[in-house]
Amino acid sequence: MTDDRPRPVKTTQTSLALVRAVRDSDGATLSELADRLELAKSTVHNHLHTLIDEGFLVRDGDTVHVGLEFLSFGEHARERNPLYATARRHVYTLAKTTGHEADFIVEENGRAYSLEYAIGEPSRRGLSESSPFRAGNRFYMHNCASGKALLASLSESRVREILGRWGLPATTDHTVTDESDLFDELEAIRRRGYAVNDEELLAGYRSVGAAVTSPDGEVLGAFSIGGPTYRMATDESAIEEIARLLETEISSLEATLF
Amino acid sequence: MTDDRPRPVKTTQTSLALVRAVRDSDGATLSELADRLELAKSTVHNHLHTLIDEGFLVRDGDTVHVGLEFLSFGEHARERNPLYATARRHVYTLAKTTGHEADFIVEENGRAYSLEYAIGEPSRRGLSESSPFRAGNRFYMHNCASGKALLASLSESRVREILGRWGLPATTDHTVTDESDLFDELEAIRRRGYAVNDEELLAGYRSVGAAVTSPDGEVLGAFSIGGPTYRMATDESAIEEIARLLETEISSLEATLF
DNA sequence: ACTGTCCGTTCGAAACGCGTGAACGGTTGG
DNA sequence: CCAACCGTTCACGCGTTTCGAACGGACAGT
């Protein structure tokens, strides 16, 4: 499934690798990129200029940045999701009522993409302390609460397909990396109705997630509520309370899907 | 300035052309794309599969769509703008208080990109009637209100550079297509403090825009308020009222820039 | 002023890989 | 059961990308 059976277009791949590198380093110079990707400067030069010409990159002096042209495509992809407009509102109310962080994610190509994200009480945070999360973030399915909630609603064959494609990479030492352990947990999630992520994605971050399913049983996405461990209590009752909140919010959304 | 002095990477260009075609047709099949771009099916096949493999396109049966991978880059580009978080709130309040459509745009590479967009009273609209606008939209500078407001705040040389790069294409028969006419209008905009777009972008759409400038005179972006002609009155006083609203909102924002 | 070093840019030459078109297998509908 | 559509595969030849070396400009140290 991972095979590039059709001959991959290498040139496009290097262009995209450049764009990724630019985003990940939050702005980079031509030489930096040539070093990092082990390409000749002239090669990078040509790629950068075509990407700049197309609007996907912007130059600011000697450094290049990700261009706003991406926004048009990103918004397009996001709004293609029929649930986005409503889910968005639910994210805001969840964040506001809990005071924690809330987001709505969907599965695409075996990965979890955050379509909307909100913080409940930014006033509590120092200005320098910004969240590592934002809309558009891509996660693995097995190490975040909403991802696990989604997996629990998918068929076993689909889950195996996804795990086969992406594996179970560990991002902390709490990450579940054993496939049968994960299947056990998915079973528990189905019983409980919600999933918990206890520092499995990011040390010091805890969250609770639950999936949205359409009347005909199709899984549409998942909401999660989370925050730093010092604000998200670990005891059963606190978790339960958040889960209950999620469930009522989700069932009110599901009621509109007739 | 428009020259592709450095050899453009054609392969990347066709990949991007494919992605554009997919977005513009809101999902397309391989054969459609091959027809439209006059490429061999095998060529399109290879491009699509690498783009899918990278997450920038998604396949749904025989049709491909824009992938959520774009969202990550789009959000990155958007949040790189230091004004985005605050401007966003102002867009919402402008939309709410006026009941019209409001947006915040910035200039990049001589084009105007909408960073945030909101509708005041969606309840008035039929569900099928959705706005042609959304965040991420890219406009020419000369035929939208905020674009003209931005041009009016830029140096003449920069304006000439932009017009030289992109021209003054007409999108309706109200579009200003003569360069000296436009310069006259920019002068008027500087006097008045705001710009008006009277069906110059889109027939039946009217809007008012004004620019945000930093304390040291740098132009940071522009807000606009607009709507269908049947809701946006054309008489002087109504326009003036909206302009005044814009100005107070903008000066409250500018006050926070110390 | 001169040198060293960094940046991006240009250019010719060489090989690699992209683009092609024809043929294939699968599915749908007449 | 054939026709028409879809996406897929493959070998071949040309075009493009890639490279490295040389260039010019900006800047800092001496």
Coordinates of C-alpha atoms (C1' of nucleotides) in Angstrom, one line a residue:
Chain A
M1 CA 0.0 0.0 0.0
T2 CA 2.9 2.3 0.6
D3 CA 4.3 1.5 -2.8
D4 CA 4.9 4.2 -5.3
R5 CA 3.9 1.8 -8.0
P6 CA 3.4 4.6 -10.5
R7 CA 6.7 6.3 -11.1
P8 CA 6.9 9.1 -8.6
V9 CA 7.6 12.5 -10.2
K10 CA 10.9 13.3 -8.4
T11 CA 11.0 16.9 -9.5
T12 CA 7.7 17.5 -7.8
Q13 CA 8.8 15.7 -4.8
T14 CA 11.8 17.9 -4.3
S15 CA 9.7 21.0 -4.9
L16 CA 7.4 19.8 -2.1
A17 CA 10.3 18.9 0.1
L18 CA 11.5 22.4 -0.3
V19 CA 8.2 23.8 0.7
R20 CA 8.0 21.6 3.7
A21 CA 11.5 22.6 4.7
V22 CA 10.6 26.2 4.4
R23 CA 7.6 25.8 6.6
D24 CA 9.3 23.7 9.2
S25 CA 12.2 26.1 9.6
D26 CA 9.7 29.0 9.5
G27 CA 11.6 30.8 6.8
A28 CA 14.9 29.8 5.3
T29 CA 17.6 31.0 2.9
L30 CA 18.5 29.3 -0.4
S31 CA 21.8 28.1 1.0
E32 CA 20.2 26.6 4.1
L33 CA 17.8 24.7 2.0
A34 CA 20.5 23.4 -0.3
D35 CA 22.5 22.2 2.7
R36 CA 19.5 20.7 4.4
L37 CA 18.2 18.8 1.4
E38 CA 21.6 18.1 -0.1
L39 CA 20.9 19.7 -3.4
A40 CA 23.0 22.0 -5.5
K41 CA 22.4 25.7 -4.9
S42 CA 21.5 26.2 -8.5
T43 CA 18.8 23.5 -8.3
V44 CA 17.3 25.0 -5.2
H45 CA 17.5 28.4 -7.0
N46 CA 15.4 27.2 -9.9
H47 CA 12.8 25.5 -7.7
L48 CA 12.4 28.4 -5.4
H49 CA 11.9 30.8 -8.2
T50 CA 9.2 28.8 -9.8
L51 CA 7.5 28.4 -6.5
I52 CA 7.8 32.1 -5.8
D53 CA 6.5 32.9 -9.2
E54 CA 3.5 30.7 -8.6
G55 CA 2.8 32.4 -5.2
F56 CA 3.5 29.3 -3.1
L57 CA 6.5 30.9 -1.6
V58 CA 7.4 34.5 -0.9
R59 CA 10.7 36.1 -0.6
D60 CA 11.5 38.6 2.1
G61 CA 15.1 39.7 1.5
D62 CA 17.2 36.6 1.4
T63 CA 14.8 34.3 3.2
V64 CA 11.8 32.7 1.8
H65 CA 8.5 32.0 3.5
V66 CA 5.4 30.0 2.9
G67 CA 3.0 32.0 0.6
L68 CA -0.6 32.8 1.1
E69 CA -1.5 31.0 -2.1
F70 CA -1.6 27.9 0.2
L71 CA -4.5 29.5 2.1
S72 CA -6.8 29.4 -0.9
F73 CA -6.3 25.6 -1.3
G74 CA -6.4 25.0 2.4
E75 CA -9.7 26.7 2.9
H76 CA -11.0 25.0 -0.1
A77 CA -10.2 21.6 1.3
R78 CA -11.5 22.5 4.7
E79 CA -14.8 23.8 3.5
R80 CA -15.3 20.8 1.3
N81 CA -16.1 19.0 4.5
P82 CA -19.9 19.3 5.0
L83 CA -19.5 19.3 8.8
Y84 CA -16.9 22.0 9.0
A85 CA -19.2 25.0 9.4
T86 CA -21.2 23.5 12.3
A87 CA -18.3 21.7 13.9
R88 CA -16.5 25.0 14.1
R89 CA -19.1 26.5 16.3
H90 CA -19.1 23.5 18.6
V91 CA -15.3 23.8 19.0
Y92 CA -15.7 27.4 20.1
T93 CA -18.4 26.6 22.7
L94 CA -16.5 23.6 24.0
A95 CA -13.4 25.7 24.4
K96 CA -15.3 28.4 26.1
T97 CA -17.4 26.3 28.5
T98 CA -14.5 24.1 29.6
G99 CA -11.7 26.7 29.5
H100 CA -9.5 24.1 27.9
E101 CA -8.4 23.6 24.3
A102 CA -10.8 22.1 21.9
D103 CA -10.6 20.9 18.3
F104 CA -12.4 19.0 15.6
I105 CA -10.4 16.6 13.4
V106 CA -11.2 14.4 10.5
E107 CA -9.4 11.5 8.9
E108 CA -7.8 11.8 5.6
N109 CA -5.5 9.3 4.0
G110 CA -5.0 7.6 7.3
R111 CA -3.9 10.7 9.2
A112 CA -5.9 13.0 11.5
Y113 CA -6.2 16.6 10.4
S114 CA -7.4 19.3 12.7
L115 CA -10.0 21.4 10.9
E116 CA -10.6 23.8 13.8
Y117 CA -8.9 24.6 17.0
A118 CA -9.7 27.0 19.9
I119 CA -8.3 27.9 23.3
G120 CA -10.7 28.6 26.1
E121 CA -8.8 31.0 28.2
P122 CA -5.9 32.5 26.4
S123 CA -5.8 35.2 29.1
R124 CA -4.4 32.7 31.5
R125 CA -1.4 32.0 29.3
G126 CA 1.7 34.2 29.0
L127 CA 1.9 35.8 25.6
S128 CA 5.1 33.8 24.8
E129 CA 3.4 30.5 25.7
S130 CA 1.6 29.7 22.5
S131 CA 0.1 26.3 21.9
P132 CA 1.8 23.8 19.7
F133 CA -1.5 23.2 18.1
R134 CA -3.4 25.1 15.4
A135 CA -5.9 24.3 12.7
G136 CA -4.3 22.4 9.9
N137 CA -2.2 20.3 12.1
R138 CA -1.7 16.7 11.1
F139 CA -1.4 13.9 13.6
Y140 CA -1.1 10.2 13.6
M141 CA -4.3 8.4 14.5
H142 CA -2.9 6.2 17.3
N143 CA -1.5 8.8 19.7
C144 CA -4.2 11.4 20.0
A145 CA -7.6 11.2 21.7
S146 CA -9.7 12.1 18.7
G147 CA -7.6 9.9 16.4
K148 CA -8.2 6.9 18.7
A149 CA -11.9 7.8 18.8
L150 CA -12.0 7.7 15.1
L151 CA -10.1 4.4 14.9
A152 CA -12.5 2.9 17.3
S153 CA -15.4 3.7 14.9
L154 CA -13.7 2.3 11.8
S155 CA -13.7 -1.3 10.6
E156 CA -10.9 -3.5 11.8
S157 CA -9.6 -3.9 8.2
R158 CA -9.5 -0.2 7.7
V159 CA -7.6 0.2 11.0
R160 CA -5.1 -2.4 10.0
E161 CA -4.7 -0.7 6.6
I162 CA -4.0 2.7 8.3
L163 CA -1.6 1.2 10.9
G164 CA 0.2 -0.7 8.1
R165 CA 0.6 2.5 6.1
W166 CA 1.8 4.7 8.9
G167 CA 2.9 2.5 11.7
L168 CA 2.7 3.4 15.4
P169 CA 5.6 5.8 15.9
A170 CA 6.2 6.9 19.4
T171 CA 6.3 10.6 20.2
T172 CA 6.6 10.1 24.0
D173 CA 7.3 7.1 26.1
H174 CA 3.5 6.9 26.9
T175 CA 2.7 6.3 23.2
V176 CA 1.0 3.0 22.5
T177 CA 3.3 1.2 20.1
D178 CA 2.0 -2.3 20.2
E179 CA -0.8 -3.1 17.7
S180 CA -2.7 -5.6 19.9
D181 CA -2.5 -3.2 22.9
L182 CA -4.1 -0.6 20.6
F183 CA -6.8 -2.9 19.5
D184 CA -7.6 -3.7 23.2
E185 CA -7.8 0.0 23.8
L186 CA -10.1 0.6 20.9
E187 CA -12.4 -2.0 22.3
A188 CA -12.5 -0.2 25.6
I189 CA -13.2 3.1 23.8
R190 CA -16.1 1.5 22.0
R191 CA -17.5 0.4 25.4
R192 CA -16.9 3.8 27.1
G193 CA -17.8 6.0 24.2
Y194 CA -14.8 8.2 24.4
A195 CA -11.0 8.0 24.1
V196 CA -8.3 9.4 26.4
N197 CA -4.8 10.5 25.5
D198 CA -2.6 10.7 28.6
E199 CA 0.7 12.3 27.4
E200 CA 0.9 9.9 24.5
L201 CA 1.3 12.6 21.9
L202 CA 3.2 15.2 23.8
A203 CA 4.7 15.1 27.3
G204 CA 2.6 17.3 29.6
Y205 CA -0.5 17.2 27.4
R206 CA -3.7 15.3 28.2
S207 CA -6.9 15.1 26.2
V208 CA -10.3 13.4 25.8
G209 CA -11.9 12.7 22.5
A210 CA -15.1 11.3 21.0
A211 CA -16.3 10.6 17.5
V212 CA -19.2 12.0 15.4
T213 CA -21.1 9.4 13.4
S214 CA -23.8 10.0 10.8
P215 CA -27.2 8.3 11.2
D216 CA -26.1 5.5 8.8
G217 CA -23.0 4.8 11.0
E218 CA -20.4 6.5 8.9
V219 CA -17.7 8.2 11.0
L220 CA -17.5 11.9 10.2
G221 CA -14.9 13.3 12.6
A222 CA -14.1 13.7 16.2
F223 CA -13.9 16.4 18.8
S224 CA -11.4 16.6 21.6
I225 CA -10.8 18.6 24.7
G226 CA -7.4 18.9 26.2
G227 CA -4.8 20.9 27.9
P228 CA -1.6 20.8 29.9
T229 CA -1.5 18.1 32.6
Y230 CA -1.5 20.7 35.4
R231 CA -4.9 21.9 34.2
M232 CA -6.4 18.6 33.1
A233 CA -6.9 16.4 36.2
T234 CA -6.2 12.8 35.8
D235 CA -8.8 11.4 38.2
E236 CA -11.7 9.4 36.9
S237 CA -14.5 11.8 37.8
A238 CA -12.9 14.8 36.1
I239 CA -12.3 12.9 32.9
E240 CA -15.8 11.6 33.1
E241 CA -17.2 15.1 33.4
I242 CA -15.4 16.3 30.3
A243 CA -16.4 13.1 28.4
R244 CA -20.0 13.8 29.3
L245 CA -19.8 17.3 28.1
L246 CA -18.3 16.1 24.8
E247 CA -21.1 13.6 24.4
T248 CA -23.9 16.0 24.9
E249 CA -22.4 18.4 22.5
I250 CA -21.9 15.7 19.9
S251 CA -25.3 14.3 20.3
S252 CA -26.8 17.7 19.8
L253 CA -24.8 18.0 16.6
E254 CA -25.7 14.5 15.5
A255 CA -29.4 15.4 16.0
T256 CA -29.1 17.9 13.2
L257 CA -27.9 15.3 10.7
F258 CA -31.4 13.8 10.3
Chain B
M1 CA 10.2 41.8 -13.5
T2 CA 7.8 39.2 -14.8
D3 CA 10.7 37.3 -16.4
D4 CA 11.4 33.7 -15.5
R5 CA 15.0 34.5 -15.7
P6 CA 16.0 31.4 -13.8
R7 CA 14.9 28.4 -15.7
P8 CA 11.5 27.5 -14.5
V9 CA 11.0 24.0 -13.3
K10 CA 8.4 22.8 -15.8
T11 CA 7.6 19.7 -14.0
T12 CA 6.7 21.5 -10.8
Q13 CA 4.6 23.9 -12.9
T14 CA 2.5 21.2 -14.3
S15 CA 2.1 19.6 -10.9
L16 CA 0.8 22.9 -9.6
A17 CA -1.3 23.5 -12.7
L18 CA -3.0 20.1 -11.9
V19 CA -3.6 21.1 -8.3
R20 CA -5.1 24.4 -9.5
A21 CA -7.3 22.6 -12.0
V22 CA -8.5 20.2 -9.3
R23 CA -9.4 23.1 -7.0
D24 CA -11.1 25.1 -9.7
S25 CA -13.3 22.3 -10.9
D26 CA -13.9 21.2 -7.3
G27 CA -12.8 17.7 -7.9
A28 CA -11.9 16.1 -11.2
T29 CA -11.0 12.8 -12.8
L30 CA -7.7 11.9 -14.4
S31 CA -9.1 12.0 -17.9
E32 CA -10.7 15.4 -17.4
L33 CA -7.4 16.8 -16.2
A34 CA -5.5 15.3 -19.1
D35 CA -8.0 16.8 -21.5
R36 CA -8.0 20.2 -19.8
L37 CA -4.3 20.6 -19.6
E38 CA -3.5 18.8 -22.8
L39 CA -1.3 16.2 -21.2
A40 CA -1.0 12.5 -21.8
K41 CA -3.0 10.5 -19.4
S42 CA 0.1 8.7 -18.2
T43 CA 1.7 12.0 -17.3
V44 CA -1.3 13.1 -15.3
H45 CA -1.4 9.7 -13.7
N46 CA 2.2 10.0 -12.4
H47 CA 1.7 13.6 -11.1
L48 CA -1.6 12.8 -9.4
H49 CA -0.1 9.8 -7.6
T50 CA 2.8 11.7 -6.3
L51 CA 0.6 14.5 -5.2
I52 CA -1.8 12.1 -3.5
D53 CA 1.1 10.3 -1.9
E54 CA 2.3 13.6 -0.4
G55 CA -1.2 14.4 0.9
F56 CA -1.8 17.4 -1.3
L57 CA -4.6 15.6 -3.2
V58 CA -7.0 13.0 -2.1
R59 CA -8.8 10.5 -4.2
D60 CA -12.4 9.6 -3.7
G61 CA -13.3 6.9 -6.1
D62 CA -12.3 8.2 -9.6
T63 CA -12.2 11.8 -8.7
V64 CA -9.4 13.7 -6.9
H65 CA -9.9 16.6 -4.5
V66 CA -7.7 19.1 -2.8
G67 CA -6.1 17.5 0.2
L68 CA -6.0 18.8 3.8
E69 CA -2.3 18.9 3.7
F70 CA -2.7 22.4 2.2
L71 CA -4.4 23.6 5.3
S72 CA -1.3 23.2 7.4
F73 CA 0.7 25.4 5.0
G74 CA -2.2 27.9 4.6
E75 CA -2.6 28.3 8.4
H76 CA 1.1 28.7 8.7
A77 CA 1.2 31.5 6.1
R78 CA -1.8 33.2 7.7
E79 CA -0.6 33.1 11.2
R80 CA 2.8 34.4 10.2
N81 CA 1.0 37.7 9.8
P82 CA 1.4 39.5 13.1
L83 CA -1.9 41.3 12.6
Y84 CA -4.0 38.2 11.8
A85 CA -5.2 37.3 15.3
T86 CA -6.5 40.8 16.1
A87 CA -7.7 41.6 12.6
R88 CA -9.8 38.5 12.7
R89 CA -11.8 39.7 15.7
H90 CA -12.4 43.0 14.0
V91 CA -13.7 41.3 11.0
Y92 CA -16.3 39.5 13.1
T93 CA -17.5 42.6 14.9
L94 CA -17.6 44.6 11.6
A95 CA -19.7 41.8 10.0
K96 CA -22.0 41.6 13.0
T97 CA -22.6 45.3 13.6
T98 CA -23.2 46.1 9.9
G99 CA -25.0 42.9 8.9
H100 CA -22.9 42.9 5.7
E101 CA -19.9 40.9 4.7
A102 CA -16.5 41.9 6.1
D103 CA -13.0 40.9 5.4
F104 CA -9.4 41.6 6.1
I105 CA -6.9 41.4 3.3
V106 CA -3.1 41.9 2.9
E107 CA -0.9 42.4 -0.1
E108 CA 1.5 39.7 -1.1
N109 CA 3.4 39.6 -4.3
G110 CA 1.2 42.3 -5.8
R111 CA -2.0 40.5 -5.1
A112 CA -4.6 40.9 -2.4
Y113 CA -5.2 37.9 -0.2
S114 CA -8.2 37.7 2.1
L115 CA -7.0 36.5 5.5
E116 CA -10.4 36.4 7.2
Y117 CA -13.9 36.7 6.0
A118 CA -17.3 36.8 7.7
I119 CA -21.0 37.3 6.9
G120 CA -23.1 39.3 9.2
E121 CA -26.5 37.8 8.8
P122 CA -26.4 34.4 7.2
S123 CA -29.9 33.8 8.3
R124 CA -31.2 36.2 5.7
R125 CA -29.7 34.1 2.9
G126 CA -31.0 30.9 1.5
L127 CA -28.9 28.0 2.2
S128 CA -28.1 27.5 -1.4
E129 CA -27.0 31.0 -1.8
S130 CA -23.4 30.9 -0.5
S131 CA -21.0 33.8 -1.0
P132 CA -18.4 33.7 -3.7
F133 CA -15.9 34.9 -1.1
R134 CA -14.0 33.0 1.6
A135 CA -10.8 33.4 3.4
G136 CA -7.8 32.6 1.2
N137 CA -9.3 34.3 -1.8
R138 CA -6.9 36.1 -4.0
F139 CA -7.8 39.3 -5.8
Y140 CA -6.3 41.8 -8.1
M141 CA -5.5 45.0 -6.3
H142 CA -7.2 47.4 -8.7
N143 CA -10.7 46.1 -8.7
C144 CA -11.6 45.6 -5.0
A145 CA -12.1 48.2 -2.3
S146 CA -9.5 47.0 0.1
G147 CA -7.0 46.5 -2.8
K148 CA -7.4 50.0 -3.9
A149 CA -7.1 51.2 -0.3
L150 CA -3.8 49.4 -0.1
L151 CA -2.6 50.8 -3.4
A152 CA -3.4 54.3 -2.2
S153 CA -1.1 53.8 0.8
L154 CA 1.8 52.4 -1.3
S155 CA 4.5 54.4 -3.0
E156 CA 3.9 55.3 -6.7
S157 CA 6.8 53.2 -7.8
R158 CA 5.5 50.2 -6.0
V159 CA 2.0 50.7 -7.5
R160 CA 3.5 50.9 -11.0
E161 CA 5.5 47.8 -10.3
I162 CA 2.4 45.9 -9.2
L163 CA 0.3 47.2 -12.2
G164 CA 3.1 46.2 -14.5
R165 CA 3.3 42.7 -13.1
W166 CA -0.4 42.0 -13.1
G167 CA -2.0 44.5 -15.4
L168 CA -5.6 45.8 -14.9
P169 CA -7.7 43.0 -16.1
A170 CA -11.5 43.7 -16.2
T171 CA -13.8 41.4 -14.4
T172 CA -16.9 43.5 -15.0
D173 CA -17.6 46.5 -17.3
H174 CA -17.2 48.8 -14.3
T175 CA -13.6 47.8 -13.7
V176 CA -11.1 50.6 -13.9
T177 CA -8.7 49.5 -16.7
D178 CA -6.9 52.7 -17.4
E179 CA -3.8 53.4 -15.4
S180 CA -4.1 57.1 -15.1
D181 CA -7.8 56.8 -14.2
L182 CA -6.7 54.6 -11.4
F183 CA -4.0 57.0 -10.2
D184 CA -6.6 59.7 -10.1
E185 CA -8.9 57.5 -8.0
L186 CA -6.0 56.6 -5.6
E187 CA -5.5 60.3 -5.1
A188 CA -9.2 60.7 -4.2
I189 CA -9.0 57.7 -1.9
R190 CA -6.1 59.3 0.0
R191 CA -8.1 62.5 0.4
R192 CA -11.3 60.7 1.6
G193 CA -9.5 58.0 3.6
Y194 CA -11.5 55.1 2.2
A195 CA -12.0 53.3 -1.1
V196 CA -15.2 52.2 -2.9
N197 CA -15.8 49.3 -5.2
D198 CA -19.0 49.7 -7.2
E199 CA -19.5 46.5 -9.1
E200 CA -15.9 46.6 -10.4
L201 CA -15.1 43.2 -9.2
L202 CA -18.3 41.4 -9.5
A203 CA -21.6 42.5 -10.9
G204 CA -24.1 43.1 -8.2
Y205 CA -21.4 43.5 -5.5
R206 CA -20.5 46.7 -3.8
S207 CA -18.0 47.4 -1.0
V208 CA -16.1 50.0 1.0
G209 CA -12.5 49.5 2.2
A210 CA -9.8 51.2 4.2
A211 CA -6.2 50.5 5.0
V212 CA -4.4 49.8 8.3
T213 CA -1.1 51.5 8.7
S214 CA 1.5 51.1 11.4
P215 CA 2.8 54.1 13.4
D216 CA 5.8 54.3 11.1
G217 CA 3.6 54.6 8.0
E218 CA 4.0 51.0 6.8
V219 CA 0.8 49.7 5.3
L220 CA -0.3 46.4 7.0
G221 CA -3.6 45.4 5.4
A222 CA -7.1 46.6 4.8
F223 CA -10.6 45.9 5.9
S224 CA -13.6 46.1 3.7
I225 CA -17.3 45.8 4.2
G226 CA -19.5 44.8 1.3
G227 CA -22.6 43.0 0.0
P228 CA -25.0 42.7 -2.8
T229 CA -26.1 45.9 -4.4
Y230 CA -29.7 45.5 -3.2
R231 CA -28.4 45.6 0.4
M232 CA -25.6 48.1 0.0
A233 CA -27.1 51.5 -0.8
T234 CA -25.3 53.7 -3.3
D235 CA -26.1 57.1 -1.8
E236 CA -23.4 59.2 -0.4
S237 CA -24.6 59.2 3.2
A238 CA -24.9 55.4 3.5
I239 CA -21.4 54.9 2.1
E240 CA -20.2 57.6 4.4
E241 CA -21.7 55.8 7.4
I242 CA -20.0 52.5 6.6
A243 CA -16.7 54.3 6.0
R244 CA -17.0 56.0 9.3
L245 CA -17.6 52.7 11.0
L246 CA -14.5 51.2 9.3
E247 CA -12.4 54.2 10.3
T248 CA -13.3 54.0 14.0
E249 CA -12.7 50.2 14.0
I250 CA -9.4 50.7 12.3
S251 CA -8.2 53.5 14.5
S252 CA -9.0 51.4 17.6
L253 CA -6.8 48.7 16.1
E254 CA -4.1 51.1 15.2
A255 CA -4.0 52.4 18.7
T256 CA -2.9 49.0 19.9
L257 CA 0.2 49.0 17.7
F258 CA 2.0 51.6 19.9
Chain C
dA1 C1' 41.8 49.3 0.9
dC2 C1' 42.0 44.5 0.9
dT3 C1' 40.7 40.1 2.0
dG4 C1' 37.6 36.4 3.5
dT5 C1' 33.2 34.8 3.6
dC6 C1' 28.7 34.9 3.2
dC7 C1' 24.6 35.6 0.2
dG8 C1' 22.1 34.7 -4.6
dT9 C1' 22.9 34.3 -9.5
dT10 C1' 24.4 32.6 -14.1
dC11 C1' 25.9 29.2 -17.4
dG12 C1' 27.4 25.0 -20.2
dA13 C1' 27.5 20.3 -20.3
dA14 C1' 25.8 15.5 -19.2
dA15 C1' 22.7 12.2 -17.7
dC16 C1' 18.7 11.4 -15.8
dG17 C1' 13.8 11.2 -15.6
dC18 C1' 9.8 13.1 -17.5
dG19 C1' 6.5 12.9 -21.2
dT20 C1' 4.5 10.3 -24.7
dG21 C1' 1.2 7.0 -27.1
dA22 C1' -0.2 2.7 -27.6
dA23 C1' -1.9 -1.3 -25.4
dC24 C1' -4.1 -3.4 -21.3
dG25 C1' -7.7 -4.7 -17.7
dG26 C1' -11.8 -3.2 -15.3
dT27 C1' -16.4 -1.4 -14.9
dT28 C1' -20.6 0.6 -16.7
dG29 C1' -24.4 1.1 -19.8
dG30 C1' -26.5 0.6 -24.2
Chain D
dC1 C1' -22.0 -8.7 -25.9
dC2 C1' -19.9 -4.8 -27.6
dA3 C1' -18.7 0.0 -27.0
dA4 C1' -17.2 3.6 -24.2
dC5 C1' -15.5 5.1 -20.4
dC6 C1' -12.4 4.9 -16.4
dG7 C1' -7.4 4.3 -14.6
dT8 C1' -3.1 1.6 -15.3
dT9 C1' 1.3 -0.1 -17.3
dC10 C1' 5.4 -0.1 -20.2
dA11 C1' 9.5 0.8 -23.4
dC12 C1' 11.5 4.5 -25.8
dG13 C1' 13.6 9.0 -27.0
dC14 C1' 13.9 13.7 -26.2
dG15 C1' 13.8 17.4 -23.1
dT16 C1' 14.8 19.1 -18.5
dT17 C1' 16.6 18.9 -14.6
dT18 C1' 20.6 18.7 -12.2
dC19 C1' 25.2 19.7 -11.2
dG20 C1' 29.6 22.3 -10.3
dA21 C1' 32.3 25.9 -11.1
dA22 C1' 32.6 30.7 -11.8
dC23 C1' 30.7 35.3 -11.0
dG24 C1' 29.1 39.7 -8.6
dG25 C1' 27.5 41.9 -4.7
dA26 C1' 27.2 42.8 0.4
dC27 C1' 29.3 42.9 4.6
dA28 C1' 32.8 42.3 8.5
dG29 C1' 37.3 41.9 10.1
dT30 C1' 41.9 43.4 9.8

